[in-house]
PDB file of C-alpha atoms in Angstrom:
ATOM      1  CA  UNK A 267      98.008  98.415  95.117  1.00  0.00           C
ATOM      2  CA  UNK A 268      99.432 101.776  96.636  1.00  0.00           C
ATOM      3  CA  UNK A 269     100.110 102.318 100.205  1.00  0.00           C
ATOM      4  CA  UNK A 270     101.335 105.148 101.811  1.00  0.00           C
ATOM      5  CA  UNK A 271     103.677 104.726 105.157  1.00  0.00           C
ATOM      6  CA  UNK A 272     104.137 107.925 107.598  1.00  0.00           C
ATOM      7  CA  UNK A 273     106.577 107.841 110.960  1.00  0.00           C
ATOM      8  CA  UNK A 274     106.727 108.233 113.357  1.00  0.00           C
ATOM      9  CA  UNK A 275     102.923 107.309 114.865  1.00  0.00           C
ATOM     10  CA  UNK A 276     103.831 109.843 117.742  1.00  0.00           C
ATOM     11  CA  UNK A 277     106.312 111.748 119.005  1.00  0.00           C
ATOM     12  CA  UNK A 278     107.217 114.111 121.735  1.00  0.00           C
ATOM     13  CA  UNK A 279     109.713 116.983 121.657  1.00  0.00           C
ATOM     14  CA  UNK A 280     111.291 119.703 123.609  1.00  0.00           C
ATOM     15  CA  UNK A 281     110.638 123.006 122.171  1.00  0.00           C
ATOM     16  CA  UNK A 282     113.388 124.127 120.407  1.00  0.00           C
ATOM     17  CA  UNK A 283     114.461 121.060 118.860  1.00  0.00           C
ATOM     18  CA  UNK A 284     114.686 119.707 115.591  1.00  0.00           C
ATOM     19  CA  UNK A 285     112.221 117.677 113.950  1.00  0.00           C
ATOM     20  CA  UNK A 286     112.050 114.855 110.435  1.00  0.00           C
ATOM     21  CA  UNK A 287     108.957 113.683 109.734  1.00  0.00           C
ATOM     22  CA  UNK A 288     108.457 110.996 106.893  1.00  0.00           C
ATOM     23  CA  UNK A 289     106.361 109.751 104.497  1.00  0.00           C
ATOM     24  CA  UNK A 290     107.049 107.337 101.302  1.00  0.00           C
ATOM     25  CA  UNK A 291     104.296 106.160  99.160  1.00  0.00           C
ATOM     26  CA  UNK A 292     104.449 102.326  97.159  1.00  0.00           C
ATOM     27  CA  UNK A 293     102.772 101.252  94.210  1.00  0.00           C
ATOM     28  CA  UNK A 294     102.808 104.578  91.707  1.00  0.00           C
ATOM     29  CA  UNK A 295     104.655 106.856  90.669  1.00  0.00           C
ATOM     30  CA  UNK A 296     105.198 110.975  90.511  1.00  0.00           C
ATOM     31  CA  UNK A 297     101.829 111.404  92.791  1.00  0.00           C
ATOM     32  CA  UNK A 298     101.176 114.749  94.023  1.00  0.00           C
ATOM     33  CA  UNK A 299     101.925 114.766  97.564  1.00  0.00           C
ATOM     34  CA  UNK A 300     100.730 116.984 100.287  1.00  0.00           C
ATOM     35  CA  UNK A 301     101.595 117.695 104.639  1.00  0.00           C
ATOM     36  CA  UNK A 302      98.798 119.130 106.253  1.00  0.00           C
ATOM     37  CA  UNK A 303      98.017 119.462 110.317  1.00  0.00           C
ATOM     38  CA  UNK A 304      95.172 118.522 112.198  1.00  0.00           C
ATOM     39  CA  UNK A 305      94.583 120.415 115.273  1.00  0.00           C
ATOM     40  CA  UNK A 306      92.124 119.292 117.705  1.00  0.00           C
ATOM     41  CA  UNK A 307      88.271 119.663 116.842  1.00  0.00           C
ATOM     42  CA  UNK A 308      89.561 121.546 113.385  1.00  0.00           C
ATOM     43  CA  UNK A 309      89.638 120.937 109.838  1.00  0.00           C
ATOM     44  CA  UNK A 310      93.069 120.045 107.714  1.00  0.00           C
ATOM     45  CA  UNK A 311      95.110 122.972 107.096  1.00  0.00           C
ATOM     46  CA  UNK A 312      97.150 122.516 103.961  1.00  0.00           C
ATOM     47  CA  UNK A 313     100.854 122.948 105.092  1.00  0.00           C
ATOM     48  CA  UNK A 314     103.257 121.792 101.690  1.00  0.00           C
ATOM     49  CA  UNK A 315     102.110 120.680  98.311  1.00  0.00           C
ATOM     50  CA  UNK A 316     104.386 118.663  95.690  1.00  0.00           C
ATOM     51  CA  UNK A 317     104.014 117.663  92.245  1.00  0.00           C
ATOM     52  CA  UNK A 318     107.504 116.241  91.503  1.00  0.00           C
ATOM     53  CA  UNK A 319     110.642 115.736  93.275  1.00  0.00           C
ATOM     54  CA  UNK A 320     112.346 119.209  94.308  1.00  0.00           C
ATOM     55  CA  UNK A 321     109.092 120.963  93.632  1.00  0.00           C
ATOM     56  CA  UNK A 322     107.594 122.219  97.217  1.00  0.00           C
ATOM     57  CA  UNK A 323     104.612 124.834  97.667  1.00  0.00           C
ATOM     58  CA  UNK A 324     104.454 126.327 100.624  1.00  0.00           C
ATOM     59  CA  UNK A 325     100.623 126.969 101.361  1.00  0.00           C
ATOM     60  CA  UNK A 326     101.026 129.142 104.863  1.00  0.00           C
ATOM     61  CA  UNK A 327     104.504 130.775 105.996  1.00  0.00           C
ATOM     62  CA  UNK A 328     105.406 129.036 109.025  1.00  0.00           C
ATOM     63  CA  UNK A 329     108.435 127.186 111.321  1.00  0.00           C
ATOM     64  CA  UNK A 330     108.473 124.213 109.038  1.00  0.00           C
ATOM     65  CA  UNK A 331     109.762 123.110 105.719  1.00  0.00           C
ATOM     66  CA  UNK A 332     109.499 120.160 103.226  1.00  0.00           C
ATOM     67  CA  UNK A 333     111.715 118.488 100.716  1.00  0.00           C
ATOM     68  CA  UNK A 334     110.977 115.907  98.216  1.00  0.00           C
ATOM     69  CA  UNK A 335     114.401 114.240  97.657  1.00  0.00           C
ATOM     70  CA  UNK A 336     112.783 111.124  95.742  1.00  0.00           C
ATOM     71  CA  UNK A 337     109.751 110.503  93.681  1.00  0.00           C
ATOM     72  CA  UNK A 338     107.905 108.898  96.261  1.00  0.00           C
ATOM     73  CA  UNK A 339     109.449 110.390  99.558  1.00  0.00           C
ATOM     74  CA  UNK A 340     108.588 113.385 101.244  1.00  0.00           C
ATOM     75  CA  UNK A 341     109.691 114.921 104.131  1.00  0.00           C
ATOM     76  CA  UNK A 342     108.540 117.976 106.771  1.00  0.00           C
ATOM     77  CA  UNK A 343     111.087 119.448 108.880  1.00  0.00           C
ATOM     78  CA  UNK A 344     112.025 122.124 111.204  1.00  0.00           C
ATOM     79  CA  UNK A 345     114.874 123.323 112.884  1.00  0.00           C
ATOM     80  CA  UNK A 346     113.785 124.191 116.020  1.00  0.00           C
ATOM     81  CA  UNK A 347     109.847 123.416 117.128  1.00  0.00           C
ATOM     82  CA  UNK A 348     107.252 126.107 118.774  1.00  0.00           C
ATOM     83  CA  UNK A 349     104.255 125.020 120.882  1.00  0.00           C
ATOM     84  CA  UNK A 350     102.436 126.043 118.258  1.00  0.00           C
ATOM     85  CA  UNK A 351     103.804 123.232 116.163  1.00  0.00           C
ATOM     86  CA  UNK A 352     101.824 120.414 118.079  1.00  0.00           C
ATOM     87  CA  UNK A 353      99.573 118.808 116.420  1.00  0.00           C
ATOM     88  CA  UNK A 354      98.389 115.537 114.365  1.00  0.00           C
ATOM     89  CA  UNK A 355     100.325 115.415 111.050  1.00  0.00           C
ATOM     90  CA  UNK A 356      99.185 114.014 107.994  1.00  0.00           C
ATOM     91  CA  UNK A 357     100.891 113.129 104.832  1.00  0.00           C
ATOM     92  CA  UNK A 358      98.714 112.417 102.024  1.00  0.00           C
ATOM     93  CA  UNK A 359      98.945 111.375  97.875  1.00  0.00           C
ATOM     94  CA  UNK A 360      96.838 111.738  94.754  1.00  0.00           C
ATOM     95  CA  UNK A 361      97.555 110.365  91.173  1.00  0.00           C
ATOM     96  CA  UNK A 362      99.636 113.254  89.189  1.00  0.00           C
ATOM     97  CA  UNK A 363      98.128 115.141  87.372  1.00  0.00           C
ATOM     98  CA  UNK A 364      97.061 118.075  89.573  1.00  0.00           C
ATOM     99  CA  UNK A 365      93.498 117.533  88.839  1.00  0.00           C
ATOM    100  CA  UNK A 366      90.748 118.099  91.960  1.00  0.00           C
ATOM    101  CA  UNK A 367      88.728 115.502  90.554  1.00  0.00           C
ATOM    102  CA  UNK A 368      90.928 112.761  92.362  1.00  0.00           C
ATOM    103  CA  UNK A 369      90.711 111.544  95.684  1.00  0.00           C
ATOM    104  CA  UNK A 370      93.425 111.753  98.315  1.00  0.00           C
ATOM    105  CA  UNK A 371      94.693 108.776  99.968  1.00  0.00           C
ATOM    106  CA  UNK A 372      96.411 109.383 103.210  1.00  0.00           C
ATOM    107  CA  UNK A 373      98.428 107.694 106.006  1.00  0.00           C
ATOM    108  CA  UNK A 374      97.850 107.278 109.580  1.00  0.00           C
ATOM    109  CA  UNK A 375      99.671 110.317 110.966  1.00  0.00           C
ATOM    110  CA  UNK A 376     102.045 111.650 113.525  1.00  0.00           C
ATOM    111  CA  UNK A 377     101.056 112.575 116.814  1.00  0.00           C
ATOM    112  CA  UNK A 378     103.520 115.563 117.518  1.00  0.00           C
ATOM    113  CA  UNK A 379     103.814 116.920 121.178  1.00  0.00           C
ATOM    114  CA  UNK A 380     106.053 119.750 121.721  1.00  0.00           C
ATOM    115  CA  UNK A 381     106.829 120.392 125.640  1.00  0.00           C
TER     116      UNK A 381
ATOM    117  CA  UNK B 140      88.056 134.054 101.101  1.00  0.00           C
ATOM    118  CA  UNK B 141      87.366 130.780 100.523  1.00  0.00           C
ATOM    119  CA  UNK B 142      85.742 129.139 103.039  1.00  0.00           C
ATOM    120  CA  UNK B 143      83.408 125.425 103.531  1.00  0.00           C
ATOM    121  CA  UNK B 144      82.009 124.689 106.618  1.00  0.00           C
ATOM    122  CA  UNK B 145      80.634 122.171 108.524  1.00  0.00           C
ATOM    123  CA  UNK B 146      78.116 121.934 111.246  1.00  0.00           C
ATOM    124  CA  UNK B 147      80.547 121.585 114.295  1.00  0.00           C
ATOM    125  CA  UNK B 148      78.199 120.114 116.906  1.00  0.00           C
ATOM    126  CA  UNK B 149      78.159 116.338 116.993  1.00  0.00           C
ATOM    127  CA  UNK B 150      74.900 114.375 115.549  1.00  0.00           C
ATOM    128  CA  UNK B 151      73.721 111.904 117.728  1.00  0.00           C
ATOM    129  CA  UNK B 152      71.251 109.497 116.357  1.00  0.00           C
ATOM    130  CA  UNK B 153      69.949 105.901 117.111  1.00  0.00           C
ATOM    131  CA  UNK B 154      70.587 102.929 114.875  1.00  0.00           C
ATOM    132  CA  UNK B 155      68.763 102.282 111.786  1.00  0.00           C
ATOM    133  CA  UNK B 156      67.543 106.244 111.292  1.00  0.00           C
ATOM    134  CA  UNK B 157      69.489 108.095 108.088  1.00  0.00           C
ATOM    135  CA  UNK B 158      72.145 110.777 109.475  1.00  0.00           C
ATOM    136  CA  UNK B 159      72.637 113.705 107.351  1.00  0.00           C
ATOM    137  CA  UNK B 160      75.442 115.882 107.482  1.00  0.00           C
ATOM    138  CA  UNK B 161      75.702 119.255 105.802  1.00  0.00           C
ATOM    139  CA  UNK B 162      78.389 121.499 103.963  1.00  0.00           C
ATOM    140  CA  UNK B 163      78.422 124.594 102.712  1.00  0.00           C
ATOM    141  CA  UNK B 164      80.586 126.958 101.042  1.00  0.00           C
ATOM    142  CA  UNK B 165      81.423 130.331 100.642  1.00  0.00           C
ATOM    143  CA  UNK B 166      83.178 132.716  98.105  1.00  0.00           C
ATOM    144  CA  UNK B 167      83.539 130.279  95.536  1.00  0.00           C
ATOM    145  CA  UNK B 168      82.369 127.746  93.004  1.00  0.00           C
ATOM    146  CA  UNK B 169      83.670 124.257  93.858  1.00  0.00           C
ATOM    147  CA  UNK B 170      83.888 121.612  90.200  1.00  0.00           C
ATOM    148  CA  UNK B 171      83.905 119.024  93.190  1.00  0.00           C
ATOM    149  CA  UNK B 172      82.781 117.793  96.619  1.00  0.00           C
ATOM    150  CA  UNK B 173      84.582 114.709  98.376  1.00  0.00           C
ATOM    151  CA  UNK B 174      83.536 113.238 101.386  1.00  0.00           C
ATOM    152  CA  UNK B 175      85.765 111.668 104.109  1.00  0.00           C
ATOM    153  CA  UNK B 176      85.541 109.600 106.876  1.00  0.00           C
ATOM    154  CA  UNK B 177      88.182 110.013 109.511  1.00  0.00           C
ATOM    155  CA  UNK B 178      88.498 107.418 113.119  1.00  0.00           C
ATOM    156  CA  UNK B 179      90.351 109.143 116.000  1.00  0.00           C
ATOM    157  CA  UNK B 180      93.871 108.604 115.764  1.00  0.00           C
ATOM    158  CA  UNK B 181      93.485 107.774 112.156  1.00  0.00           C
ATOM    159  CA  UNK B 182      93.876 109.333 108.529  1.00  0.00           C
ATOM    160  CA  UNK B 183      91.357 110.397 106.302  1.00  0.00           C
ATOM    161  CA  UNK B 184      89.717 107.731 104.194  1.00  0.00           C
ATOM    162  CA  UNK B 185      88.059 109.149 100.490  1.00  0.00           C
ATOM    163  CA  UNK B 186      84.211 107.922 100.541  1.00  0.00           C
ATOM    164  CA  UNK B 187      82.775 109.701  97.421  1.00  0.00           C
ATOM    165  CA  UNK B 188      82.916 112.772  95.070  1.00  0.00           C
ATOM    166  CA  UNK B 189      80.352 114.380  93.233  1.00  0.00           C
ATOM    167  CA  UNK B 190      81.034 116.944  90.723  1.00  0.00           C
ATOM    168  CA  UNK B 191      78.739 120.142  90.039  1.00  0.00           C
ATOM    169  CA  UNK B 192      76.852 119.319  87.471  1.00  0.00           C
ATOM    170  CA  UNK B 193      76.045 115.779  88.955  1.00  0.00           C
ATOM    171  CA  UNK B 194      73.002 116.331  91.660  1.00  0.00           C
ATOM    172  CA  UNK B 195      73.433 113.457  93.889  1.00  0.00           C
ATOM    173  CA  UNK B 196      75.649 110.521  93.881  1.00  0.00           C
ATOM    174  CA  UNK B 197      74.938 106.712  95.627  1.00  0.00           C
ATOM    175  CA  UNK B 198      77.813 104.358  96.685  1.00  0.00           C
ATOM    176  CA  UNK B 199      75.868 101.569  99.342  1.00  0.00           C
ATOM    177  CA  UNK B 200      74.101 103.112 101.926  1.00  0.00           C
ATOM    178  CA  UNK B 201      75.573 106.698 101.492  1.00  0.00           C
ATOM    179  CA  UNK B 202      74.160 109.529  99.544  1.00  0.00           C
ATOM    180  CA  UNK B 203      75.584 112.905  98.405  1.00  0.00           C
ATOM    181  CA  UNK B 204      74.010 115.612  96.834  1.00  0.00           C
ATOM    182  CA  UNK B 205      75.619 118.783  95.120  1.00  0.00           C
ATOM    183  CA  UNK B 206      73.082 121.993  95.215  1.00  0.00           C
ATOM    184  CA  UNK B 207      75.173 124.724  93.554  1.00  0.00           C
ATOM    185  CA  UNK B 208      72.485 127.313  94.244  1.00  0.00           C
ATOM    186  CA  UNK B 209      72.076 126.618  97.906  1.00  0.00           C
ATOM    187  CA  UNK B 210      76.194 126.115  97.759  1.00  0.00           C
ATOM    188  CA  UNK B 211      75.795 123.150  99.826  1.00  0.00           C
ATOM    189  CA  UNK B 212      76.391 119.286 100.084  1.00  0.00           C
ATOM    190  CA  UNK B 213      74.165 117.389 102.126  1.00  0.00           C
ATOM    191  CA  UNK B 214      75.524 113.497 102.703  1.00  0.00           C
ATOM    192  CA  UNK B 215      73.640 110.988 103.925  1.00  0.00           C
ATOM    193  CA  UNK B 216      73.953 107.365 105.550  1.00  0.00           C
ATOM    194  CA  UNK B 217      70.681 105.656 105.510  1.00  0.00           C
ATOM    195  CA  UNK B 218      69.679 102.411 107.785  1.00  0.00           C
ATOM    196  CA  UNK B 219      72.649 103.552 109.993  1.00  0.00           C
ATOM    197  CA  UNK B 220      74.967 101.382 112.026  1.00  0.00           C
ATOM    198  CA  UNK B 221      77.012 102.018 115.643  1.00  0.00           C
ATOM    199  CA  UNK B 222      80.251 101.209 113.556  1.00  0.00           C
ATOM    200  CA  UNK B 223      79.003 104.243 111.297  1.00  0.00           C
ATOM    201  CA  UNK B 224      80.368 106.298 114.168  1.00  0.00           C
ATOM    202  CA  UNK B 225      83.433 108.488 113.220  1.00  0.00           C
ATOM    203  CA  UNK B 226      84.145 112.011 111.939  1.00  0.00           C
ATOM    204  CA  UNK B 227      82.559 113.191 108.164  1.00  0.00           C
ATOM    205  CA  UNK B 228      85.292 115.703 106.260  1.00  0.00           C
ATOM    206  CA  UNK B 229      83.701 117.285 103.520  1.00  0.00           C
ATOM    207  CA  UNK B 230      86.435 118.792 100.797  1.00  0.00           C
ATOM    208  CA  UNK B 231      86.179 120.793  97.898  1.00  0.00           C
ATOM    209  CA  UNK B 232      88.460 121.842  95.022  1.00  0.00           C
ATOM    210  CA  UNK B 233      89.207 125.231  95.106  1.00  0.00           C
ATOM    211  CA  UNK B 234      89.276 128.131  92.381  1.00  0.00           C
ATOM    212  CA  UNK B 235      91.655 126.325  89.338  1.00  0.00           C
ATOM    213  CA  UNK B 236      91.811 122.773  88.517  1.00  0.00           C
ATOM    214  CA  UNK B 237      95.202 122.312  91.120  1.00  0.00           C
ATOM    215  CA  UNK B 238      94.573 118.897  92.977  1.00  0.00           C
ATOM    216  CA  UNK B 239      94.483 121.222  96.289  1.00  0.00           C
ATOM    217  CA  UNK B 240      91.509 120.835  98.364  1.00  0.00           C
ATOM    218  CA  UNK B 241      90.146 122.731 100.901  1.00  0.00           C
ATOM    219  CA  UNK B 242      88.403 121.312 104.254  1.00  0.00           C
ATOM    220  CA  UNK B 243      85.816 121.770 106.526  1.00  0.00           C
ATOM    221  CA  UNK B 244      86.417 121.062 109.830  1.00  0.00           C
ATOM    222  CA  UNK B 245      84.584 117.481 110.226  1.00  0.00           C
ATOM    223  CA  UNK B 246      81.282 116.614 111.899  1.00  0.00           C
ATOM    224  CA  UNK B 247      81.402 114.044 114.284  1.00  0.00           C
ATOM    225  CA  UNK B 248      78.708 111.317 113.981  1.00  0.00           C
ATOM    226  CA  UNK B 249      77.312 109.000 117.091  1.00  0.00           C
ATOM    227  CA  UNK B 250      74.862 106.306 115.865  1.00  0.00           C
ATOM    228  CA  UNK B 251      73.310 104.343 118.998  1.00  0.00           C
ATOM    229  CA  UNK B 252      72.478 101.219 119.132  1.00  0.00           C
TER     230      UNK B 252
END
């Protein structure tokens, strides 16, 4: 069966620093991938979108940016965090295919406090 | 632009009645609905998807239905249960068949014993 791993579960930073956030997937292979945030009481904004390794959408300009560097790993980064940039992280997958008829399966997110 | 929505204020309601939630969207023609539960602290988990030409779908003791002239999904847990309690995402598919989906902000459910 698939299973999708994200880490860290939280994490606290100093604004200005850098930031790797990651997220691997077992059990399929070439699934779409996605990065959205949660902020509190809101819905899931759609951050990075990938449908094969090297292929990133960017869905709203922003301080961050994501790289696919295998199949089943992606990754959200920045080089130096905002405020703004708190918030509950999510990585998710779907079967490839790019079709909306398939459900997303996510993982249990990253807790990300900037100071 | 785009837009679903969700009715933002919690639902409270005792154990055993049937909660319904409500979505509706704007701007657009969604080919699908999904529904999500999410538990603080937790991700997402996919509970059911109806498509537009389906009117209502059953999985248990949940029920979704799909009005596209209303432009609204109603969901539904009948005979509910305290450990029913948790946040309902409702998602749709936006314009073009693109795996991207767009959400509403979540309803938060509280079923009483």
């Amino acid at each position: 069966s698939q299973t999708i791993h994200q880490w860290p579960a939280t994490l606290v930073q100093p604004v200005g620093s850098p930031l790797s956030l990651e997220c691997t997937v077992e059990g399929t292979s070439n699934p779409n991938l996605y990065w959205y945030r949660q902020a509190a009481g809101r819905g899931l904004q759609l951050l990075f979108y990938s449908v094969g390794i090297g292929q990133i959408s960017s869905e709203v300009p922003q301080n961050l940016s994501a790289s696919r560097p295998q199949d089943r790993q992606f990754i959200l980064s920045s080089k130096k965090l905002l405020l703004s940039d708190s918030g509950f992280y999510l990585c998710a997958w779907s079967p490839p295919g790019g079709y909306s008829n398939q459900p997303q399966h996510f993982g249990d997110g990253t807790r990300l406090s900037i100071l | 632009s785009q837009k679903i929505e969700q009715n933002s204020e919690a639902l409270n309601i005792q154990e055993g009645k049937t909660a319904t939630l409500t979505c509706n969207y704007t701007n657009y023609s969604p080919a699908y609905l999904q529904w999500y539960r999410q538990d603080p602290g937790r991700g997402p988990v996919f509970l059911l998807l109806i498509r537009e030409n389906e009117k209502e779908k059953r999985k248990e003791r949940l029920k979704v239905t799909f009005d596209t002239t209303l432009k609204q999904s109603l969901f539904h847990i009948t005979a509910s249960q305290p450990a029913d309690s948790a946040t309902y995402l409702c998602a749709s598919s936006g314009s073009g068949n693109t795996g991207k989906l767009i959400f509403g902000q979540g309803t938060t459910l509280q079923v009483k014993p």
